[in-house]
């Protein structure tokens, strides 16, 4: 596993760039969900599936010693946990009436 940041190959640069785009996209969506105070239309299975898949890929990445995928899948696992926690929090608030009102379209 090459963790020397100063000697990144073009192949690794592609991997790190793709990782940054994926992680940025997911965390932007999770941040929006948190700031808007609603998880309307978001299924808990999205985050559960993401957590299981990312956990499996994290283990696989560790076994093959791929730093790009270890980093990416660790962050994706964290993102899945955060997204699920936000979704559960929103649903609990909506059940007790303290959450934002949702209007049927």
GROMACS .gro file of C-alpha atoms in nm:
model
  105
    1UNK     CA    1   0.000   0.000   0.000
    2UNK     CA    2   0.156   0.327  -0.111
    3UNK     CA    3   0.062   0.603   0.130
    4UNK     CA    4   0.335   0.845   0.015
    5UNK     CA    5   0.129   1.148  -0.089
    6UNK     CA    6   0.419   1.309  -0.276
    7UNK     CA    7   0.452   1.023  -0.524
    8UNK     CA    8   0.096   0.979  -0.648
    9UNK     CA    9   0.077   0.797  -0.978
   10UNK     CA   10  -0.164   0.912  -1.250
   11UNK     CA   11  -0.369   0.598  -1.180
   12UNK     CA   12  -0.395   0.686  -0.811
   13UNK     CA   13  -0.474   1.048  -0.894
   14UNK     CA   14  -0.777   0.929  -1.090
   15UNK     CA   15  -0.884   0.718  -0.792
   16UNK     CA   16  -0.838   0.999  -0.540
   17UNK     CA   17  -1.025   1.245  -0.764
   18UNK     CA   18  -1.316   1.005  -0.810
   19UNK     CA   19  -1.317   0.941  -0.435
   20UNK     CA   20  -1.333   1.314  -0.362
   21UNK     CA   21  -1.626   1.362  -0.601
   22UNK     CA   22  -1.821   1.069  -0.452
   23UNK     CA   23  -1.759   1.166  -0.089
   24UNK     CA   24  -1.837   1.534  -0.159
   25UNK     CA   25  -2.162   1.442  -0.333
   26UNK     CA   26  -2.284   1.213  -0.055
   27UNK     CA   27  -2.190   1.449   0.228
   28UNK     CA   28  -2.350   1.744   0.045
   29UNK     CA   29  -2.677   1.551   0.030
   30UNK     CA   30  -2.655   1.449   0.396
   31UNK     CA   31  -2.581   1.811   0.494
   32UNK     CA   32  -2.883   1.930   0.295
   33UNK     CA   33  -3.104   1.670   0.464
   34UNK     CA   34  -2.983   1.790   0.805
   35UNK     CA   35  -3.013   2.164   0.732
   36UNK     CA   36  -3.359   2.135   0.577
   37UNK     CA   37  -3.483   1.945   0.881
   38UNK     CA   38  -3.658   1.680   0.675
   39UNK     CA   39  -3.589   1.338   0.534
   40UNK     CA   40  -3.911   1.326   0.334
   41UNK     CA   41  -3.888   1.073   0.053
   42UNK     CA   42  -3.568   0.915   0.187
   43UNK     CA   43  -3.583   0.545   0.272
   44UNK     CA   44  -3.394   0.404   0.570
   45UNK     CA   45  -3.296   0.115   0.340
   46UNK     CA   46  -3.083   0.353   0.135
   47UNK     CA   47  -2.854   0.409   0.433
   48UNK     CA   48  -2.872   0.052   0.560
   49UNK     CA   49  -2.779  -0.082   0.217
   50UNK     CA   50  -2.503   0.178   0.181
   51UNK     CA   51  -2.364   0.083   0.524
   52UNK     CA   52  -2.360  -0.290   0.446
   53UNK     CA   53  -2.206  -0.238   0.101
   54UNK     CA   54  -1.949   0.015   0.221
   55UNK     CA   55  -1.857  -0.208   0.514
   56UNK     CA   56  -1.802  -0.500   0.280
   57UNK     CA   57  -1.598  -0.288   0.040
   58UNK     CA   58  -1.399  -0.148   0.333
   59UNK     CA   59  -1.303  -0.499   0.442
   60UNK     CA   60  -1.218  -0.597   0.083
   61UNK     CA   61  -1.015  -0.279   0.037
   62UNK     CA   62  -0.821  -0.352   0.353
   63UNK     CA   63  -0.749  -0.707   0.239
   64UNK     CA   64  -0.609  -0.588  -0.095
   65UNK     CA   65  -0.436  -0.290   0.071
   66UNK     CA   66  -0.585  -0.019  -0.151
   67UNK     CA   67  -0.554   0.316   0.026
   68UNK     CA   68  -0.798   0.499  -0.205
   69UNK     CA   69  -1.076   0.249  -0.141
   70UNK     CA   70  -1.001   0.217   0.231
   71UNK     CA   71  -1.036   0.592   0.271
   72UNK     CA   72  -1.341   0.621   0.045
   73UNK     CA   73  -1.532   0.332   0.198
   74UNK     CA   74  -1.453   0.440   0.554
   75UNK     CA   75  -1.602   0.782   0.475
   76UNK     CA   76  -1.898   0.626   0.294
   77UNK     CA   77  -1.967   0.409   0.600
   78UNK     CA   78  -1.956   0.719   0.817
   79UNK     CA   79  -2.188   0.897   0.574
   80UNK     CA   80  -2.435   0.609   0.588
   81UNK     CA   81  -2.435   0.618   0.969
   82UNK     CA   82  -2.484   0.996   0.973
   83UNK     CA   83  -2.761   0.984   0.712
   84UNK     CA   84  -2.943   0.708   0.901
   85UNK     CA   85  -2.909   0.895   1.231
   86UNK     CA   86  -3.050   1.212   1.075
   87UNK     CA   87  -3.338   1.019   0.917
   88UNK     CA   88  -3.424   0.849   1.249
   89UNK     CA   89  -3.406   1.184   1.429
   90UNK     CA   90  -3.636   1.350   1.175
   91UNK     CA   91  -3.889   1.068   1.199
   92UNK     CA   92  -3.887   1.082   1.579
   93UNK     CA   93  -3.944   1.460   1.572
   94UNK     CA   94  -4.229   1.423   1.323
   95UNK     CA   95  -4.395   1.155   1.539
   96UNK     CA   96  -4.401   1.378   1.846
   97UNK     CA   97  -4.518   1.681   1.648
   98UNK     CA   98  -4.206   1.894   1.699
   99UNK     CA   99  -4.078   1.849   1.343
  100UNK     CA  100  -4.151   2.069   1.042
  101UNK     CA  101  -4.498   2.047   0.895
  102UNK     CA  102  -4.519   1.872   0.562
  103UNK     CA  103  -4.788   1.969   0.316
  104UNK     CA  104  -4.930   1.725   0.064
  105UNK     CA  105  -4.871   1.832  -0.293
   0.00000   0.00000   0.00000
